[in-house]
Short mmCIF file of N, CA and C in Angstrom, two decimals:
data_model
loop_
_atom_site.label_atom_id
_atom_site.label_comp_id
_atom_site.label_asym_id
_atom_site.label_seq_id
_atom_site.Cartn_x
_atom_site.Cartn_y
_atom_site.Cartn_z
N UNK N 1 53.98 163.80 227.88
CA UNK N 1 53.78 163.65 229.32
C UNK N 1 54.94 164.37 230.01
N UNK N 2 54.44 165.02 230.66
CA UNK N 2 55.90 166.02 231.90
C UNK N 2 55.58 165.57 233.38
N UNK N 3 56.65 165.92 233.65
CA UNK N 3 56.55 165.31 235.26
C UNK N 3 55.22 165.65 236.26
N UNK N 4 54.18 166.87 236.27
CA UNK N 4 53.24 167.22 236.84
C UNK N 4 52.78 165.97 236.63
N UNK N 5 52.28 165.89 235.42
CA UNK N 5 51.28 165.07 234.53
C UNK N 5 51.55 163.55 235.12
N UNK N 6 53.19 163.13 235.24
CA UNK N 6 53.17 161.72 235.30
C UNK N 6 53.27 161.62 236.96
N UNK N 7 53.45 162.79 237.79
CA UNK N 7 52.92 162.95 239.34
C UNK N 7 51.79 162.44 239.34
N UNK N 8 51.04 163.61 238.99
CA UNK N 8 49.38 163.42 239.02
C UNK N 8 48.72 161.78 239.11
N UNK N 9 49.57 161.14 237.50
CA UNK N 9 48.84 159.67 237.39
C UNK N 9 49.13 158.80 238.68
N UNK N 10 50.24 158.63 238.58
CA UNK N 10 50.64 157.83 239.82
C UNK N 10 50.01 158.17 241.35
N UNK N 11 49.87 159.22 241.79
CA UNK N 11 48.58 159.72 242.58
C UNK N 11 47.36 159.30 242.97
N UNK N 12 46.60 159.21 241.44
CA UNK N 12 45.63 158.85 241.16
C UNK N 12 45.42 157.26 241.20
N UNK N 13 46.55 156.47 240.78
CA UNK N 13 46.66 154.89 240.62
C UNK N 13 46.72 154.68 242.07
N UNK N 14 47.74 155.40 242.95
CA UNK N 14 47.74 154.82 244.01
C UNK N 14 46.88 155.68 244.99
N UNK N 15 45.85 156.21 244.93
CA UNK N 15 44.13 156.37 245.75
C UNK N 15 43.65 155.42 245.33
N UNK N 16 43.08 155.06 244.37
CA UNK N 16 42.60 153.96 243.91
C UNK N 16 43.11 152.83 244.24
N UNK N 17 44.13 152.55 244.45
CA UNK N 17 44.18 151.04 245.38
C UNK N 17 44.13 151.19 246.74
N UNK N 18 44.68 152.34 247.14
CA UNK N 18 44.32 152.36 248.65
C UNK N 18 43.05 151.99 248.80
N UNK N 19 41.70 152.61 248.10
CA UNK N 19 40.29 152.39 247.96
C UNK N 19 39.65 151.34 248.38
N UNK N 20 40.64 150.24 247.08
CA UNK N 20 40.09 148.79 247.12
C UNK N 20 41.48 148.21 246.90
N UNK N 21 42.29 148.06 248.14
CA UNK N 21 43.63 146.98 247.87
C UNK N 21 43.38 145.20 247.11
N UNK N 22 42.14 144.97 247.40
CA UNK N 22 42.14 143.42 246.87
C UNK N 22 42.51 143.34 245.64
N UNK N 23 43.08 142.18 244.83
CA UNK N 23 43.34 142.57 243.52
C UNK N 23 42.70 141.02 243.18
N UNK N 24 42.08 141.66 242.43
CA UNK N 24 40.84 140.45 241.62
C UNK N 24 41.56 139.73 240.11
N UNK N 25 41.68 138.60 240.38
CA UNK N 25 42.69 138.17 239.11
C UNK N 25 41.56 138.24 238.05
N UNK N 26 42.74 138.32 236.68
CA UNK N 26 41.50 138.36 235.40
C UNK N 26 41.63 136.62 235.11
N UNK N 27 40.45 136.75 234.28
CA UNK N 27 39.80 135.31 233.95
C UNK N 27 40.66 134.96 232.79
N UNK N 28 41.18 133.48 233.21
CA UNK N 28 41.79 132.78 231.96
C UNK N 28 40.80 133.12 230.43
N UNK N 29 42.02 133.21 229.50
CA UNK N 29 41.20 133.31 228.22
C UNK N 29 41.05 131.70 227.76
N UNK N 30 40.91 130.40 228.57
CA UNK N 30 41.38 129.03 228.04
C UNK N 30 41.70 129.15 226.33
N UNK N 31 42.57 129.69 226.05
CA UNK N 31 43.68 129.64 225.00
C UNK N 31 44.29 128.54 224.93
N UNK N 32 44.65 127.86 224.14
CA UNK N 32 45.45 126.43 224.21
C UNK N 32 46.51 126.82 223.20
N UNK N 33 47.81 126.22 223.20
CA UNK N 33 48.68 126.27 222.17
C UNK N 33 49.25 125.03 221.26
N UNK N 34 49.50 124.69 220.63
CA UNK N 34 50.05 123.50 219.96
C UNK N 34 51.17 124.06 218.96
N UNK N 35 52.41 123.44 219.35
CA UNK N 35 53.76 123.85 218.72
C UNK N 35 53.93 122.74 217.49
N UNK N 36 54.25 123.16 216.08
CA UNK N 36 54.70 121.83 215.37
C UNK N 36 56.05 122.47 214.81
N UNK N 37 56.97 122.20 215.04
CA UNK N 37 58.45 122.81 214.59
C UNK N 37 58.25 124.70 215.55
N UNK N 38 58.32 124.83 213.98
CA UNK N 38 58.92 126.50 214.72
C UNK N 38 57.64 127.32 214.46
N UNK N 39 56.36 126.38 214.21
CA UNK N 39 55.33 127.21 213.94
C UNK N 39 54.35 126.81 215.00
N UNK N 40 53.79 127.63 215.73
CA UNK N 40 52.74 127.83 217.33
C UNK N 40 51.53 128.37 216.86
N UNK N 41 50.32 127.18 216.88
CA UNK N 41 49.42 127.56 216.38
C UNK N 41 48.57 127.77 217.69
N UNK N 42 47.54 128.72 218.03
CA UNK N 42 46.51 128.96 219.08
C UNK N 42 45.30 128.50 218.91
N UNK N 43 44.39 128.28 220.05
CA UNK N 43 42.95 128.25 219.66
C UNK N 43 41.87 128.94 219.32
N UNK N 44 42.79 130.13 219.46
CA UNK N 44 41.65 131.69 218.99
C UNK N 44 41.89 131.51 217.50
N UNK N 45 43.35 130.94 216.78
CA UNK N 45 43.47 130.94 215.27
C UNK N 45 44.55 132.01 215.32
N UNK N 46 45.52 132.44 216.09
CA UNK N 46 46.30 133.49 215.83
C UNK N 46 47.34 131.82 215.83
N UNK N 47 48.80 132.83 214.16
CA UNK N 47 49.47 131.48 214.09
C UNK N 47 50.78 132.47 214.67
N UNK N 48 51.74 131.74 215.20
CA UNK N 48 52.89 132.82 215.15
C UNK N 48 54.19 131.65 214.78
N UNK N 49 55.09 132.63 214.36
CA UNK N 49 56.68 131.57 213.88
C UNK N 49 57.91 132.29 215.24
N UNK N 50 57.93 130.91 216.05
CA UNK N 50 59.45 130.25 216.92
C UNK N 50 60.05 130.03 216.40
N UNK N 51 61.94 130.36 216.80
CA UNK N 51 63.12 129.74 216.36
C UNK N 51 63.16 128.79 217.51
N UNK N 52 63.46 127.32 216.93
CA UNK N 52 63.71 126.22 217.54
C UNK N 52 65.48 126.04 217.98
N UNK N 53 65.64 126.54 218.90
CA UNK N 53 67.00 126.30 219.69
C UNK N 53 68.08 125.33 218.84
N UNK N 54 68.96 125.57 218.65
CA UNK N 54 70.02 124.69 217.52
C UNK N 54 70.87 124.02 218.69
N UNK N 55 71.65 123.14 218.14
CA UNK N 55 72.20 122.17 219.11
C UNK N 55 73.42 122.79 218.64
N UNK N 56 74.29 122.24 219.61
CA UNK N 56 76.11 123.08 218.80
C UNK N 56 76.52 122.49 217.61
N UNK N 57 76.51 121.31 217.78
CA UNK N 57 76.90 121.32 216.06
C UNK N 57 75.62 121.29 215.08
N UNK N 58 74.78 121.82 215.35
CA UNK N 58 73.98 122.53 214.10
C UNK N 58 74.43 124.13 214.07
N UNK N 59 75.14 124.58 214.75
CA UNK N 59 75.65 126.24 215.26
C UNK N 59 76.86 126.00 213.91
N UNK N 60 77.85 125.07 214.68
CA UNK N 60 78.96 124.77 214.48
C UNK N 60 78.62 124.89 212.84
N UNK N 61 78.08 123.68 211.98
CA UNK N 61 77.84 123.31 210.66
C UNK N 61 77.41 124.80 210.07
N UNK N 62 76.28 125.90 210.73
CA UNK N 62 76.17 126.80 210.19
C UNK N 62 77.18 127.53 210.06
N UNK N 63 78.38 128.08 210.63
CA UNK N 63 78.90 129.04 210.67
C UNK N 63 80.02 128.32 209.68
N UNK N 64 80.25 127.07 209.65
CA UNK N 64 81.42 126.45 208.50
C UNK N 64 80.88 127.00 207.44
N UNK N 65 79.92 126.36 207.12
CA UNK N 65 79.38 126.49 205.88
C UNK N 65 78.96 127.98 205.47
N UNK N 66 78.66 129.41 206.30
CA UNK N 66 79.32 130.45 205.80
C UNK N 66 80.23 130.82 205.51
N UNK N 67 81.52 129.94 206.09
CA UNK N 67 82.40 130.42 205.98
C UNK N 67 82.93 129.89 204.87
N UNK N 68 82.58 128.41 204.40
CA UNK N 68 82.99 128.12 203.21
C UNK N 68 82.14 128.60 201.98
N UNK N 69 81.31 129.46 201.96
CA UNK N 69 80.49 130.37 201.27
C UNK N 69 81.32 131.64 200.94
N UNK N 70 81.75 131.94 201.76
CA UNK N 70 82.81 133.55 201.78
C UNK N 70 83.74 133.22 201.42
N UNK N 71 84.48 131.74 201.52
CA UNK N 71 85.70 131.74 200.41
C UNK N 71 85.69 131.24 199.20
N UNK N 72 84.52 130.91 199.09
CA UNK N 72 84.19 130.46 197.38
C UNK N 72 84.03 131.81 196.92
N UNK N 73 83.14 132.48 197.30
CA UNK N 73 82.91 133.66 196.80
C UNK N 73 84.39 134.78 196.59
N UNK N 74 84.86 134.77 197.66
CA UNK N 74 86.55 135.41 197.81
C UNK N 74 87.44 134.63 196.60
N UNK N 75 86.88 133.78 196.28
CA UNK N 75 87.99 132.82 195.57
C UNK N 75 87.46 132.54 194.00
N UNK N 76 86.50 133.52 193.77
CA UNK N 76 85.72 133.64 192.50
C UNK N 76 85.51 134.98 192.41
N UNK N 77 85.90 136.08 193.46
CA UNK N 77 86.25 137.56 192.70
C UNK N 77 87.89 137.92 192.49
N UNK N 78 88.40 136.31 193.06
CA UNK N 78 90.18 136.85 192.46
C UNK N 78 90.08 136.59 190.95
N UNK N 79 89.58 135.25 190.21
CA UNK N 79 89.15 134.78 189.00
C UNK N 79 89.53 136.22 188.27
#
């Protein structure tokens, strides 16, 4: 796409609303969702995976416990 080209569209988008300014909302898909942990299941059947927000000391506990991971490990390649 080059600038003529992306002139042109925008041109064209906006005749066309000048045309017909009303803007007609689209129709709910009544989709429903139901969350169980970090997994969001739909009513069409599409599943998808959420990270569930950590509290600080679940932050906190993670980052100890890498860190006491990296010095076991540091402290078993001096061995």
């Amino acid at each position: 796409i080059d600038a003529e080209k992306l002139e042109d569209l925008y041109c064209e988008a906006h005749s066309k609303i000048r045309e017909d300014p009303d803007h007609e909302r689209a129709e709910k898909k009544g989709v429903t969702h139901t969350r169980e942990a970090e997994n969001v299941k739909c009513s069409d059947g599409t599943e998808h995976v959420r990270f569930v927000k950590l509290t600080l000391e679940q932050r906190r506990a993670k980052v100890s416990a890498k860190i006491a991971s990296a010095q076991a490990k540091l402290m078993e390649d001096d061995d």
